[in-house]
Coordinates of C-alpha atoms in Angstrom, one line a residue:
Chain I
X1 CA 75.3 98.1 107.6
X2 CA 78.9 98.8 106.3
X3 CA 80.9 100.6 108.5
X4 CA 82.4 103.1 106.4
X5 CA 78.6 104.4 106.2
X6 CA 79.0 105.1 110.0
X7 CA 82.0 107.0 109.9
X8 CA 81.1 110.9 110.3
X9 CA 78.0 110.1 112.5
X10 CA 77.0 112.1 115.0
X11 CA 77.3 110.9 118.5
X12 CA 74.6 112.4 120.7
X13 CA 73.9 112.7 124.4
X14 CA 69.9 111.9 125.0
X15 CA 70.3 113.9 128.2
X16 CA 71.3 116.9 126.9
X17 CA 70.5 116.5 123.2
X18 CA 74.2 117.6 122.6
X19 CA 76.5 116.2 119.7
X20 CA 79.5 114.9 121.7
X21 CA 81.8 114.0 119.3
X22 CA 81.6 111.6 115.5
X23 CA 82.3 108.4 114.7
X24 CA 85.9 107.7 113.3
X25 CA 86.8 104.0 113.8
X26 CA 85.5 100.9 116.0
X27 CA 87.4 98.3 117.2
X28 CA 86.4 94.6 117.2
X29 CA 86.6 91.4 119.3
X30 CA 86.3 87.3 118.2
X31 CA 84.4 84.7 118.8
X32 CA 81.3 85.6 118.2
X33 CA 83.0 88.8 116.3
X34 CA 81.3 91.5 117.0
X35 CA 82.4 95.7 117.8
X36 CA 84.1 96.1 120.8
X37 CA 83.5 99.8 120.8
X38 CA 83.6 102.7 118.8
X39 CA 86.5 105.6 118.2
X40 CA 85.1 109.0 118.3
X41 CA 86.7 112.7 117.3
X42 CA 85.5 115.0 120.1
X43 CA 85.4 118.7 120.3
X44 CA 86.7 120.7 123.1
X45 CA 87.2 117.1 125.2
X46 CA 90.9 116.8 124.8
X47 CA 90.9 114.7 121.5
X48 CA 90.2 111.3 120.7
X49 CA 87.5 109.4 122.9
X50 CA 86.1 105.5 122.9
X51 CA 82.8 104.4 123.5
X52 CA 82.3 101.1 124.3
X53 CA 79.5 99.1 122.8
X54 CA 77.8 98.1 126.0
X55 CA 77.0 101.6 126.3
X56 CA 75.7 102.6 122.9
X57 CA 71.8 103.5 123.5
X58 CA 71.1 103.3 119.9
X59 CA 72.7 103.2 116.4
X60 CA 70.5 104.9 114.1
X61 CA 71.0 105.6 110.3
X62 CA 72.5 109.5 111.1
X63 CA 73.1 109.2 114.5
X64 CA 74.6 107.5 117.5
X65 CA 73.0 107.7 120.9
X66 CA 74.6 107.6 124.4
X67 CA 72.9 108.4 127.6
X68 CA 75.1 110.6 129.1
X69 CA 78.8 111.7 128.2
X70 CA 81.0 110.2 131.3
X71 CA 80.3 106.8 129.3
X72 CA 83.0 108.2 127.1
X73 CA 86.4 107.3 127.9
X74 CA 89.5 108.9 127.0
X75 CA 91.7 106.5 124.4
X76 CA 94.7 107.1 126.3
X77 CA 93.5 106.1 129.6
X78 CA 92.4 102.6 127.6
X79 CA 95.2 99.7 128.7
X80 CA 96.2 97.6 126.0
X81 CA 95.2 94.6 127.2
X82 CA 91.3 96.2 126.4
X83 CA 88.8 95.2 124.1
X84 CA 88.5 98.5 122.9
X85 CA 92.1 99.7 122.9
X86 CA 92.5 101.7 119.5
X87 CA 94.8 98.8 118.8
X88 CA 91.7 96.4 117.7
X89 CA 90.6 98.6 115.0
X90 CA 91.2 96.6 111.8
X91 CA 90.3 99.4 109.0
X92 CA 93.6 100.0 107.0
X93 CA 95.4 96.7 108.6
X94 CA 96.6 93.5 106.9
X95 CA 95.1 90.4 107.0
X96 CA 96.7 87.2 107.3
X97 CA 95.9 84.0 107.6
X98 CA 96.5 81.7 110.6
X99 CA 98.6 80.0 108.7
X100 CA 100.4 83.3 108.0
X101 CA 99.8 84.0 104.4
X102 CA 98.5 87.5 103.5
X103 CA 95.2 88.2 101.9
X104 CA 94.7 92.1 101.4
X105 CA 93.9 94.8 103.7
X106 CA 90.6 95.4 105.5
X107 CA 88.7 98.1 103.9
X108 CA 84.8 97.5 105.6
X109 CA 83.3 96.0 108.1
X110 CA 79.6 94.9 107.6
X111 CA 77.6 94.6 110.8
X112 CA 74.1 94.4 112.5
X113 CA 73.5 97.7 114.1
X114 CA 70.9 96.1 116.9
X115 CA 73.7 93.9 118.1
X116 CA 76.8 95.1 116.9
X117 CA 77.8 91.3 115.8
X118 CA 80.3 91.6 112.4
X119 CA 78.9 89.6 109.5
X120 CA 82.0 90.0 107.4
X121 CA 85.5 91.9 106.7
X122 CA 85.8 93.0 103.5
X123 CA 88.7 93.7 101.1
X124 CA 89.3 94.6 97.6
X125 CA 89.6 91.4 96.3
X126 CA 87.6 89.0 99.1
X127 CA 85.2 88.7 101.9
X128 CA 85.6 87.0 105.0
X129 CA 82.9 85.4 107.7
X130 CA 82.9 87.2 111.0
X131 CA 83.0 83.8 112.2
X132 CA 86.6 83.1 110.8
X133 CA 87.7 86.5 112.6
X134 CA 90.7 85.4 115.0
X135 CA 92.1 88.0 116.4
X136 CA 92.4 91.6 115.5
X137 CA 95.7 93.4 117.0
X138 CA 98.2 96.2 116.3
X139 CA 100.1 94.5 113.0
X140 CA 97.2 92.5 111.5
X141 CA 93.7 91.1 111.0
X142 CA 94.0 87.4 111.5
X143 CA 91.6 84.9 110.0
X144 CA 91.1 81.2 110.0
X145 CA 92.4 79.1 107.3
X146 CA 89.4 77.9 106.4
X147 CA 87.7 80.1 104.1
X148 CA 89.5 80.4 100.3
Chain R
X1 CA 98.9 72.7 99.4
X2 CA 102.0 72.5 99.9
X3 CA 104.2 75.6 99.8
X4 CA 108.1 75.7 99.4
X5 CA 110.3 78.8 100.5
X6 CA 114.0 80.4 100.8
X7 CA 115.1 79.9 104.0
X8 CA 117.0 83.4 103.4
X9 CA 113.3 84.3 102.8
X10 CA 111.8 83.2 106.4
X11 CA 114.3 86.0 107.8
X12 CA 112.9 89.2 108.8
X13 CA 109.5 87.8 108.9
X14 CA 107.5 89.2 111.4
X15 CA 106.2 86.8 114.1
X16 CA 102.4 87.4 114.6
X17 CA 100.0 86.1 117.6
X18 CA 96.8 85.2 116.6
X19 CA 96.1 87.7 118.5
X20 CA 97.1 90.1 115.7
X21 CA 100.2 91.3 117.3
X22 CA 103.8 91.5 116.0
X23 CA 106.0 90.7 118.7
X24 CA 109.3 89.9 116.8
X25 CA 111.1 89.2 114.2
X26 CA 113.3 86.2 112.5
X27 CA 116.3 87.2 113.1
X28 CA 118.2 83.3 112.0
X29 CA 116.8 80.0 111.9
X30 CA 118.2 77.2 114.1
X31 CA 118.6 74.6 111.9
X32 CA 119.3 70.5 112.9
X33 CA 120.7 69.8 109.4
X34 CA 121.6 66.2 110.2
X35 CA 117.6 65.8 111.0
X36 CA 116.6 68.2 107.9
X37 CA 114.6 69.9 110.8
X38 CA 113.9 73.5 112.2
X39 CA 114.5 73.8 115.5
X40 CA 113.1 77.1 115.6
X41 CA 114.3 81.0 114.9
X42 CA 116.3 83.6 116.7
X43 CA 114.7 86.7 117.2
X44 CA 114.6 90.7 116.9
X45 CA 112.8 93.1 117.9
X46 CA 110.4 95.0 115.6
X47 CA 111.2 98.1 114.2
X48 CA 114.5 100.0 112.5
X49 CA 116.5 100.4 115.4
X50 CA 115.4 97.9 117.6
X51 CA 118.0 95.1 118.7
X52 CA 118.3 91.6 119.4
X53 CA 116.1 90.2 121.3
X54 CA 117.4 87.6 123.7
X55 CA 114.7 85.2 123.1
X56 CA 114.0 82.5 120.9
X57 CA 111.0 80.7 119.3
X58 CA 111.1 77.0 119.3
X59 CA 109.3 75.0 117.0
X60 CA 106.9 73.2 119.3
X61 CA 105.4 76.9 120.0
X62 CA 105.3 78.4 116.4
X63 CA 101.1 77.7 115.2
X64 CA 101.9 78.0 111.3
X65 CA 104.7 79.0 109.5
X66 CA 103.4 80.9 106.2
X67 CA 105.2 82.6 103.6
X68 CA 104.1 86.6 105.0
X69 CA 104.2 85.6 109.0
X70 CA 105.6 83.0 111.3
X71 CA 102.3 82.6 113.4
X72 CA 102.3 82.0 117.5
X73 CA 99.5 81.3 119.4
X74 CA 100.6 84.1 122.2
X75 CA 103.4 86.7 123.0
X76 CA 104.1 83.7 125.9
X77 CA 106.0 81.3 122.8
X78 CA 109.1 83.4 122.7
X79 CA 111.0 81.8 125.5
X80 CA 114.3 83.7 127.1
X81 CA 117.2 82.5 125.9
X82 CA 117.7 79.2 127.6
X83 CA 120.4 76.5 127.8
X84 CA 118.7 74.0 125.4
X85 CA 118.2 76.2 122.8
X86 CA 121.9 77.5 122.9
X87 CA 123.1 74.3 122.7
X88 CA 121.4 74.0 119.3
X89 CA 123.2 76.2 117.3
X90 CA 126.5 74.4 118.9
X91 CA 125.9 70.7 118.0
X92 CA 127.8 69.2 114.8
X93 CA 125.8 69.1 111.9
X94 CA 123.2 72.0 113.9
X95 CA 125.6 75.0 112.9
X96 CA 125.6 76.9 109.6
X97 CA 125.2 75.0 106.7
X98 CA 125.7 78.3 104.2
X99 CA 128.4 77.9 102.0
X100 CA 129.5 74.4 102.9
X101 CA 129.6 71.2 99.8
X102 CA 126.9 69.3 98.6
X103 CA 128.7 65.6 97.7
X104 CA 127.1 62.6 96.3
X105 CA 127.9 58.9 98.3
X106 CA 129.8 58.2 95.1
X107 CA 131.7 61.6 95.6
X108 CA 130.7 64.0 92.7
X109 CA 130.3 67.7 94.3
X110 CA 127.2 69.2 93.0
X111 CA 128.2 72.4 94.3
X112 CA 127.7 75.1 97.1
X113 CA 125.4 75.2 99.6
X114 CA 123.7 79.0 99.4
X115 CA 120.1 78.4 100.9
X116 CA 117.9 76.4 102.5
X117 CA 114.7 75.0 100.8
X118 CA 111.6 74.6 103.6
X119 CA 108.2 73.5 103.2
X120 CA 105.7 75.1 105.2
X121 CA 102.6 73.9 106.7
X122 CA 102.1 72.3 110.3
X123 CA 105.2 70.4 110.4
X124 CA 108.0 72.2 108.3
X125 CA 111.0 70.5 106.8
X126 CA 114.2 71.1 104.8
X127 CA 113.4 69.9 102.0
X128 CA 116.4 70.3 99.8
X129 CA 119.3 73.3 99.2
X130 CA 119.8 75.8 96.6
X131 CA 123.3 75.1 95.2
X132 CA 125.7 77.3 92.7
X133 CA 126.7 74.6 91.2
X134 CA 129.5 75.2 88.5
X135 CA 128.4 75.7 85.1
X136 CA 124.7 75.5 86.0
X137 CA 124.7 78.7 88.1
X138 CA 121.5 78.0 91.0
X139 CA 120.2 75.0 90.9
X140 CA 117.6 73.8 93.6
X141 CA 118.4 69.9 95.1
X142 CA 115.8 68.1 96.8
X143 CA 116.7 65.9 100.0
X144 CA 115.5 62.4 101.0
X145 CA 116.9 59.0 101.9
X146 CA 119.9 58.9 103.9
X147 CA 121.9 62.6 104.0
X148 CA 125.4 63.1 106.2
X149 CA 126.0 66.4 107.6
X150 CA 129.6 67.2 108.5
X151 CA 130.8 71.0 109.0
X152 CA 132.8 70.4 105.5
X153 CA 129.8 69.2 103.7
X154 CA 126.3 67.4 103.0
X155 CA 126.8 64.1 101.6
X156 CA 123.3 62.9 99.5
X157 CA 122.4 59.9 97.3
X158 CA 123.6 59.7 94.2
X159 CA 120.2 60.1 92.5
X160 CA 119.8 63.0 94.2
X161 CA 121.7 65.0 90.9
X162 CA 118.7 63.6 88.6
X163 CA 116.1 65.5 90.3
X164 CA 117.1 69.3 90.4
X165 CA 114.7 71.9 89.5
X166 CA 115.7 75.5 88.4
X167 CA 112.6 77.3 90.3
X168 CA 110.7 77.2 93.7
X169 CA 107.3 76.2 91.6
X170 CA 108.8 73.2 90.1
X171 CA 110.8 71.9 93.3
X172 CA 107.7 70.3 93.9
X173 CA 108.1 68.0 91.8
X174 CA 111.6 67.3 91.7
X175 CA 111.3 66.2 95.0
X176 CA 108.3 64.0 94.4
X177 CA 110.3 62.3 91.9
X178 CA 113.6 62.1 93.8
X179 CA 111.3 60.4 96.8
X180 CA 109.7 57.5 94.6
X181 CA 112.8 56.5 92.9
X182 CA 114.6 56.3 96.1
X183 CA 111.3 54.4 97.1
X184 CA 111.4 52.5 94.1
X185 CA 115.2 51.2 94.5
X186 CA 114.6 50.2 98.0
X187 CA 112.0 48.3 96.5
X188 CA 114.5 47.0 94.2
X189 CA 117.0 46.6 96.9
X190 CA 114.6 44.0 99.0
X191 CA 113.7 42.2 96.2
X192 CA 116.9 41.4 95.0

């Protein structure tokens, strides 16, 4: 599944049945690459939440399940040395090479909703493996040099 | 492949973990002229108003040097500024080579030094200087064989002058050429 399909789903409670809040973003992590969590716009909780993937019940085609809403954390209260610190989203960022060349911007991520493992990153002109995924960070998307 | 680029070019560059994270920025390059090496870059901080950082990136911790990003492993390559590294930027031949003479042994001036030439990759190296030379405006000089650094000028062989290119995507091979015929009179040399 692409990710931009995802964005605008509904995140629901299954103890309540209650929409907590909709997916905006994720944030991923290498080797194996894979989302780290997922960015959510809340209503009435005080902004911007994260959900980690761990605690994702299940990721439907119109909806995102959670069990219960204190698995949502607040994106402030998220310490930058996190997996799922907002800055390891990589929509909208650069990505260079680890040899430091640039090669576009990340525009979609495609990934298996069972297991939340990223297949590729793609951008208007390429595609890369998840498996060349290095790093993703605040200034860029860094890939291997492998992959031309 | 290999890539040639400005050393004017490599400053500013942000330097990127391969974490994704900008940490700094090139401020200046430390340069061992006399060795045609990079000892490594001076840094800033990132952002419009931020200052200088007092740290420094030496070579044995940079991971790639590209032409959009000098790439480090971790934030933990900058080191504080530290005695060695100072001491680079002091040494004869280390300082600022901008502006200084480019001479052949048999002491024709092929002009003034304005820029460094590098080749990226895993191990870096000046590979020749961007000259105004009079009456040929810029020309670009590859290095190789035995080259002098004093703080007056940079003495090359004389074949040097026979294998100047006009852009970055034909230094290549200018420098190619200038490295077999200094190969080839070696050759010569022995022979004789």
């Amino acid at each position: 599944m692409l990710f931009t399909r995802a964005q605008g789903e509904d995140v629901v409670e299954l103890s309540s049945a209650a929409t907590l809040g909709t997916v905006t973003a994720c944030t991923l992590a290498p080797s194996p690459a894979r989302i780290s969590g997922l960015r959510l716009k809340t209503r009435g909780r005080g902004g911007r939440h994260m959900l980690a993937w761990k605690d994702v019940e299940s990721f439907g085609p119109d909806a995102v399940t959670v069990r219960d809403a204190s698995r949502l954390r607040r994106e402030k209260e998220i310490e930058s040395g996190q997996q799922t610190h907002p800055d390891h989203d990589p929509i909208g960022k650069p990505v260079l090479t680890e040899a430091g060349e640039a090669r576009g911007t990340v525009l979609d991520v495609e990934f298996d909703e069972q297991t939340g493992r990223v297949s590729r990153l793609l951008t208007a002109e390429e595609q890369f493996s998840g498996d060349d995924l290095v790093g993703v960070g605040g200034y860029a998307v860094v890939v291997g040099d492998t992959s031309r | 492949m290999t890539t040639y680029l400005r050393a004017s070019e490599i400053i500013r560059k942000p330097v990127v973990t391969l974490g994704g994270e900008d940490v700094a920025q090139v401020k200046d390059i430390l340069f061992d002229a006399s060795k045609g090496r990079i000892r490594g870059f001076t840094l800033t901080g990132r952002g419009l108003l931020s200052g200088p950082l007092h740290r420094e990136l030496l070579w044995r911790n940079v991971h790639r040097l590209g032409p959009d990003a000098v790439m480090v492993r971790t934030g933990n390559a900058l080191e504080d500024d530290d005695s060695t590294a100072q001491s680079a930027v002091e040494e004869p031949g280390g300082g600022n080579v901008l502006g200084i003479a480019m001479t052949t042994r048999s002491g024709t001036r092929l002009g003034t030094i304005t820029d460094a030439i590098i080749e990226t990759g895993a191990t870096p190296v000046v590979a020749g200087y961007e000259l105004e030379s009079p009456g040929h405006g810029s020309v670009l000089v590859p290095v190789a064989g035995p080259v002098t650094v004093s703080s007056e000028r940079v003495l090359v062989p004389d074949e040097t002058a026979e294998h100047s290119a006009g852009t970055l995507e034909s230094f290549g091979t200018a420098a190619e050429g200038l490295r077999r015929r200094l190969e080839q009179d070696a050759q010569e040399k022995q022979e004789d």
